């Protein structure tokens, strides 16, 4: 089944403790992206990647890192999480960024205390 | 820079009422346009998309949207809503990158 898989679904952590949220897609998509969803703000893009080893900042990249060493994986890294990074995170992918709709993962709800 | 605005934060309708959700974008170049739906507790799913051609596009579940280039708009419509349409709706634009609007929450009363 074609899908975007995120793990974990729920994560509670403390300020400053490094964490990684994984994202994997099995559709051979070139484009991958991370979003955070906050009430009243919709989805805001954190980072995106047009292809392997090609990543770019989105609208809210501060406090996050990503890597794209393989086409299928696009992990989101929080080196030193802070409470303002408490949010619902979505990974998404598409075949070609320009002309293909996004396929979303099921989301990761992160709480930083 | 691209931006997307959605006219309504929260819309409340009774079943069988007609729906129109507004979406406007700002971008000077060619765009691809999307509407996504997020049912409670779920991830976003594609409702419909516009790439080129007929500006009136039909999507799943009886939804349609009209692209009006002169108004930079891509409004979503459905002639008769159902309780199961209760969800959050996001307009999205791809010009240089994907940009989402803030979303409109639709509540349909049975």
mmCIF file of C-alpha atoms in Angstrom:
data_model
loop_
_atom_site.group_PDB
_atom_site.id
_atom_site.type_symbol
_atom_site.label_atom_id
_atom_site.label_comp_id
_atom_site.label_asym_id
_atom_site.label_seq_id
_atom_site.Cartn_x
_atom_site.Cartn_y
_atom_site.Cartn_z
ATOM 1 C CA UNK A 1 0.000 0.000 0.000
ATOM 2 C CA UNK A 2 1.288 3.441 -0.970
ATOM 3 C CA UNK A 3 1.803 5.478 2.155
ATOM 4 C CA UNK A 4 3.792 7.971 4.159
ATOM 5 C CA UNK A 5 4.728 6.576 7.563
ATOM 6 C CA UNK A 6 5.624 8.755 10.519
ATOM 7 C CA UNK A 7 6.870 7.607 13.884
ATOM 8 C CA UNK A 8 6.116 8.037 16.659
ATOM 9 C CA UNK A 9 2.441 9.065 16.622
ATOM 10 C CA UNK A 10 2.693 10.618 20.070
ATOM 11 C CA UNK A 11 5.751 11.909 21.899
ATOM 12 C CA UNK A 12 6.128 13.654 25.215
ATOM 13 C CA UNK A 13 9.572 14.939 26.063
ATOM 14 C CA UNK A 14 11.364 17.515 28.186
ATOM 15 C CA UNK A 15 13.064 20.719 27.181
ATOM 16 C CA UNK A 16 16.497 20.206 25.705
ATOM 17 C CA UNK A 17 16.337 16.472 25.077
ATOM 18 C CA UNK A 18 17.191 15.782 21.455
ATOM 19 C CA UNK A 19 14.598 13.880 19.465
ATOM 20 C CA UNK A 20 14.009 12.621 15.935
ATOM 21 C CA UNK A 21 10.702 12.083 14.187
ATOM 22 C CA UNK A 22 11.030 9.662 11.301
ATOM 23 C CA UNK A 23 9.230 9.854 7.983
ATOM 24 C CA UNK A 24 9.349 7.261 5.243
ATOM 25 C CA UNK A 25 7.488 6.958 1.954
ATOM 26 C CA UNK A 26 7.250 3.946 -0.337
ATOM 27 C CA UNK A 27 6.123 5.727 -3.507
ATOM 28 C CA UNK A 28 9.541 6.751 -4.860
ATOM 29 C CA UNK A 29 8.549 10.393 -4.442
ATOM 30 C CA UNK A 30 11.154 13.061 -5.069
ATOM 31 C CA UNK A 31 9.578 15.817 -2.998
ATOM 32 C CA UNK A 32 9.201 15.561 0.788
ATOM 33 C CA UNK A 33 8.235 18.145 3.335
ATOM 34 C CA UNK A 34 7.569 18.724 7.023
ATOM 35 C CA UNK A 35 4.740 20.857 8.386
ATOM 36 C CA UNK A 36 3.566 21.841 11.808
ATOM 37 C CA UNK A 37 -0.100 22.430 12.490
ATOM 38 C CA UNK A 38 -1.181 24.817 15.226
ATOM 39 C CA UNK A 39 -4.717 26.024 16.009
ATOM 40 C CA UNK A 40 -5.631 29.077 13.970
ATOM 41 C CA UNK A 41 -2.385 29.002 12.016
ATOM 42 C CA UNK A 42 -3.051 26.121 9.654
ATOM 43 C CA UNK A 43 -0.074 24.254 8.277
ATOM 44 C CA UNK A 44 3.285 25.957 8.228
ATOM 45 C CA UNK A 45 6.165 24.464 6.360
ATOM 46 C CA UNK A 46 9.322 23.714 8.310
ATOM 47 C CA UNK A 47 11.665 22.229 5.705
ATOM 48 C CA UNK A 48 11.304 20.621 2.335
ATOM 49 C CA UNK A 49 13.424 18.532 0.023
ATOM 50 C CA UNK A 50 13.268 18.393 -3.756
ATOM 51 C CA UNK A 51 15.452 15.285 -3.933
ATOM 52 C CA UNK A 52 18.231 13.370 -2.209
ATOM 53 C CA UNK A 53 20.773 15.674 -0.546
ATOM 54 C CA UNK A 54 18.688 18.744 -1.498
ATOM 55 C CA UNK A 55 16.917 20.463 1.395
ATOM 56 C CA UNK A 56 15.562 23.978 1.881
ATOM 57 C CA UNK A 57 14.057 26.015 4.666
ATOM 58 C CA UNK A 58 10.342 26.587 4.754
ATOM 59 C CA UNK A 59 8.532 29.284 6.677
ATOM 60 C CA UNK A 60 9.414 28.193 10.226
ATOM 61 C CA UNK A 61 12.767 26.347 10.190
ATOM 62 C CA UNK A 62 14.208 27.687 13.461
ATOM 63 C CA UNK A 63 14.953 24.949 15.953
ATOM 64 C CA UNK A 64 14.681 22.122 13.428
ATOM 65 C CA UNK A 65 17.035 20.149 11.226
ATOM 66 C CA UNK A 66 16.412 17.651 8.458
ATOM 67 C CA UNK A 67 18.423 15.337 6.280
ATOM 68 C CA UNK A 68 17.713 13.517 3.020
ATOM 69 C CA UNK A 69 20.335 10.843 2.604
ATOM 70 C CA UNK A 70 17.946 8.429 0.922
ATOM 71 C CA UNK A 71 14.978 9.104 -1.306
ATOM 72 C CA UNK A 72 12.473 7.362 0.945
ATOM 73 C CA UNK A 73 13.440 8.901 4.309
ATOM 74 C CA UNK A 74 13.199 12.458 5.574
ATOM 75 C CA UNK A 75 13.711 12.627 9.360
ATOM 76 C CA UNK A 76 12.945 15.754 11.382
ATOM 77 C CA UNK A 77 15.432 16.484 14.159
ATOM 78 C CA UNK A 78 14.904 18.717 17.150
ATOM 79 C CA UNK A 79 18.351 19.196 18.688
ATOM 80 C CA UNK A 80 17.105 21.042 21.775
ATOM 81 C CA UNK A 81 13.303 21.030 21.902
ATOM 82 C CA UNK A 82 11.480 23.874 23.607
ATOM 83 C CA UNK A 83 7.838 24.184 24.741
ATOM 84 C CA UNK A 84 6.977 26.395 21.741
ATOM 85 C CA UNK A 85 7.660 23.378 19.536
ATOM 86 C CA UNK A 86 4.702 21.582 21.051
ATOM 87 C CA UNK A 87 2.573 20.951 17.989
ATOM 88 C CA UNK A 88 1.131 18.430 15.561
ATOM 89 C CA UNK A 89 3.667 17.555 12.871
ATOM 90 C CA UNK A 90 2.957 16.164 9.418
ATOM 91 C CA UNK A 91 5.310 14.733 6.872
ATOM 92 C CA UNK A 92 4.224 14.790 3.232
ATOM 93 C CA UNK A 93 5.573 13.690 -0.116
ATOM 94 C CA UNK A 94 4.772 14.097 -3.775
ATOM 95 C CA UNK A 95 6.042 12.628 -7.003
ATOM 96 C CA UNK A 96 7.198 15.943 -8.390
ATOM 97 C CA UNK A 97 6.858 19.114 -6.355
ATOM 98 C CA UNK A 98 5.334 21.134 -9.166
ATOM 99 C CA UNK A 99 2.494 19.111 -10.537
ATOM 100 C CA UNK A 100 1.630 16.431 -8.012
ATOM 101 C CA UNK A 101 -0.566 16.565 -4.946
ATOM 102 C CA UNK A 102 0.887 15.878 -1.526
ATOM 103 C CA UNK A 103 0.425 12.608 0.322
ATOM 104 C CA UNK A 104 0.407 13.065 4.078
ATOM 105 C CA UNK A 105 1.496 10.895 6.959
ATOM 106 C CA UNK A 106 -0.772 10.355 9.965
ATOM 107 C CA UNK A 107 0.926 12.989 12.068
ATOM 108 C CA UNK A 108 3.054 13.132 15.209
ATOM 109 C CA UNK A 109 1.718 14.923 18.227
ATOM 110 C CA UNK A 110 4.676 16.319 20.151
ATOM 111 C CA UNK A 111 4.511 17.772 23.639
ATOM 112 C CA UNK A 112 7.580 19.462 25.100
ATOM 113 C CA UNK A 113 7.393 20.193 28.827
ATOM 114 C CA UNK B 1 6.466 35.404 -1.812
ATOM 115 C CA UNK B 2 3.391 33.234 -1.952
ATOM 116 C CA UNK B 3 0.535 33.503 0.509
ATOM 117 C CA UNK B 4 -2.897 31.957 0.841
ATOM 118 C CA UNK B 5 -5.882 33.324 2.718
ATOM 119 C CA UNK B 6 -9.164 31.668 3.533
ATOM 120 C CA UNK B 7 -12.173 33.831 4.159
ATOM 121 C CA UNK B 8 -13.775 32.023 7.050
ATOM 122 C CA UNK B 9 -12.311 30.570 10.205
ATOM 123 C CA UNK B 10 -15.397 28.566 11.170
ATOM 124 C CA UNK B 11 -18.556 27.870 9.165
ATOM 125 C CA UNK B 12 -21.644 26.261 10.673
ATOM 126 C CA UNK B 13 -24.325 24.848 8.370
ATOM 127 C CA UNK B 14 -27.325 22.590 8.603
ATOM 128 C CA UNK B 15 -27.472 19.430 6.548
ATOM 129 C CA UNK B 16 -28.565 20.013 2.931
ATOM 130 C CA UNK B 17 -27.374 23.622 2.968
ATOM 131 C CA UNK B 18 -25.069 24.797 0.207
ATOM 132 C CA UNK B 19 -21.429 25.458 0.932
ATOM 133 C CA UNK B 20 -18.913 27.894 -0.436
ATOM 134 C CA UNK B 21 -15.493 28.336 1.145
ATOM 135 C CA UNK B 22 -13.356 31.178 -0.103
ATOM 136 C CA UNK B 23 -9.666 30.982 -0.951
ATOM 137 C CA UNK B 24 -7.428 33.691 -2.328
ATOM 138 C CA UNK B 25 -3.747 33.513 -3.072
ATOM 139 C CA UNK B 26 -0.983 35.870 -3.992
ATOM 140 C CA UNK B 27 1.646 34.800 -6.486
ATOM 141 C CA UNK B 28 2.577 36.333 -9.800
ATOM 142 C CA UNK B 29 3.385 33.194 -11.742
ATOM 143 C CA UNK B 30 1.693 29.980 -12.788
ATOM 144 C CA UNK B 31 0.138 28.082 -9.922
ATOM 145 C CA UNK B 32 -1.293 24.682 -9.164
ATOM 146 C CA UNK B 33 -4.200 24.792 -6.728
ATOM 147 C CA UNK B 34 -5.502 22.250 -4.248
ATOM 148 C CA UNK B 35 -8.141 21.737 -1.618
ATOM 149 C CA UNK B 36 -7.416 19.306 1.182
ATOM 150 C CA UNK B 37 -9.752 18.016 3.879
ATOM 151 C CA UNK B 38 -8.825 16.910 7.382
ATOM 152 C CA UNK B 39 -11.444 14.856 9.220
ATOM 153 C CA UNK B 40 -11.222 14.925 13.021
ATOM 154 C CA UNK B 41 -8.138 13.093 14.214
ATOM 155 C CA UNK B 42 -6.925 12.265 10.724
ATOM 156 C CA UNK B 43 -4.315 13.490 8.281
ATOM 157 C CA UNK B 44 -4.974 15.697 5.286
ATOM 158 C CA UNK B 45 -6.504 14.139 2.204
ATOM 159 C CA UNK B 46 -6.772 15.596 -1.278
ATOM 160 C CA UNK B 47 -10.265 16.763 -2.274
ATOM 161 C CA UNK B 48 -9.487 18.188 -5.680
ATOM 162 C CA UNK B 49 -6.791 19.879 -7.704
ATOM 163 C CA UNK B 50 -6.397 22.329 -10.554
ATOM 164 C CA UNK B 51 -3.388 22.297 -12.834
ATOM 165 C CA UNK B 52 -4.672 23.708 -16.132
ATOM 166 C CA UNK B 53 -7.623 23.630 -18.532
ATOM 167 C CA UNK B 54 -11.246 23.907 -17.420
ATOM 168 C CA UNK B 55 -11.279 26.240 -14.415
ATOM 169 C CA UNK B 56 -14.181 24.356 -12.878
ATOM 170 C CA UNK B 57 -12.816 21.184 -11.326
ATOM 171 C CA UNK B 58 -14.727 18.395 -9.689
ATOM 172 C CA UNK B 59 -13.374 16.400 -6.787
ATOM 173 C CA UNK B 60 -14.444 13.606 -4.531
ATOM 174 C CA UNK B 61 -17.606 13.502 -2.425
ATOM 175 C CA UNK B 62 -19.491 16.003 -4.609
ATOM 176 C CA UNK B 63 -17.102 18.903 -4.070
ATOM 177 C CA UNK B 64 -16.085 21.268 -6.840
ATOM 178 C CA UNK B 65 -13.955 24.386 -7.091
ATOM 179 C CA UNK B 66 -13.653 27.227 -9.542
ATOM 180 C CA UNK B 67 -10.384 28.914 -10.427
ATOM 181 C CA UNK B 68 -10.840 32.591 -11.286
ATOM 182 C CA UNK B 69 -7.446 33.804 -12.402
ATOM 183 C CA UNK B 70 -8.366 37.493 -12.460
ATOM 184 C CA UNK B 71 -9.428 37.316 -8.827
ATOM 185 C CA UNK B 72 -6.622 34.983 -7.684
ATOM 186 C CA UNK B 73 -9.354 32.841 -6.178
ATOM 187 C CA UNK B 74 -10.101 29.140 -5.915
ATOM 188 C CA UNK B 75 -13.356 28.777 -4.008
ATOM 189 C CA UNK B 76 -14.675 25.411 -2.892
ATOM 190 C CA UNK B 77 -18.362 24.555 -3.300
ATOM 191 C CA UNK B 78 -20.800 21.790 -2.540
ATOM 192 C CA UNK B 79 -24.515 22.093 -3.309
ATOM 193 C CA UNK B 80 -25.753 20.073 -0.340
ATOM 194 C CA UNK B 81 -23.590 19.280 2.679
ATOM 195 C CA UNK B 82 -23.878 16.237 4.891
ATOM 196 C CA UNK B 83 -23.051 15.723 8.551
ATOM 197 C CA UNK B 84 -20.061 13.633 7.426
ATOM 198 C CA UNK B 85 -18.548 16.716 5.752
ATOM 199 C CA UNK B 86 -17.718 18.098 9.196
ATOM 200 C CA UNK B 87 -13.966 18.652 8.942
ATOM 201 C CA UNK B 88 -11.297 21.263 8.431
ATOM 202 C CA UNK B 89 -10.647 22.396 4.880
ATOM 203 C CA UNK B 90 -7.363 23.745 3.622
ATOM 204 C CA UNK B 91 -6.661 25.569 0.406
ATOM 205 C CA UNK B 92 -3.110 25.129 -0.917
ATOM 206 C CA UNK B 93 -1.123 26.671 -3.709
ATOM 207 C CA UNK B 94 1.992 25.477 -5.465
ATOM 208 C CA UNK B 95 3.935 28.227 -7.197
ATOM 209 C CA UNK B 96 7.517 28.025 -6.011
ATOM 210 C CA UNK B 97 6.569 25.671 -3.187
ATOM 211 C CA UNK B 98 3.498 24.329 -1.427
ATOM 212 C CA UNK B 99 1.803 26.954 0.758
ATOM 213 C CA UNK B 100 -1.324 26.254 2.785
ATOM 214 C CA UNK B 101 -4.039 28.587 3.954
ATOM 215 C CA UNK B 102 -4.931 28.733 7.670
ATOM 216 C CA UNK B 103 -7.912 26.417 7.204
ATOM 217 C CA UNK B 104 -11.682 26.691 7.592
ATOM 218 C CA UNK B 105 -13.470 24.549 10.105
ATOM 219 C CA UNK B 106 -16.826 23.321 8.825
ATOM 220 C CA UNK B 107 -19.420 22.080 11.270
ATOM 221 C CA UNK B 108 -22.531 20.494 9.769
ATOM 222 C CA UNK B 109 -25.476 20.145 12.129
ATOM 223 C CA UNK B 110 -27.695 17.088 11.665
#
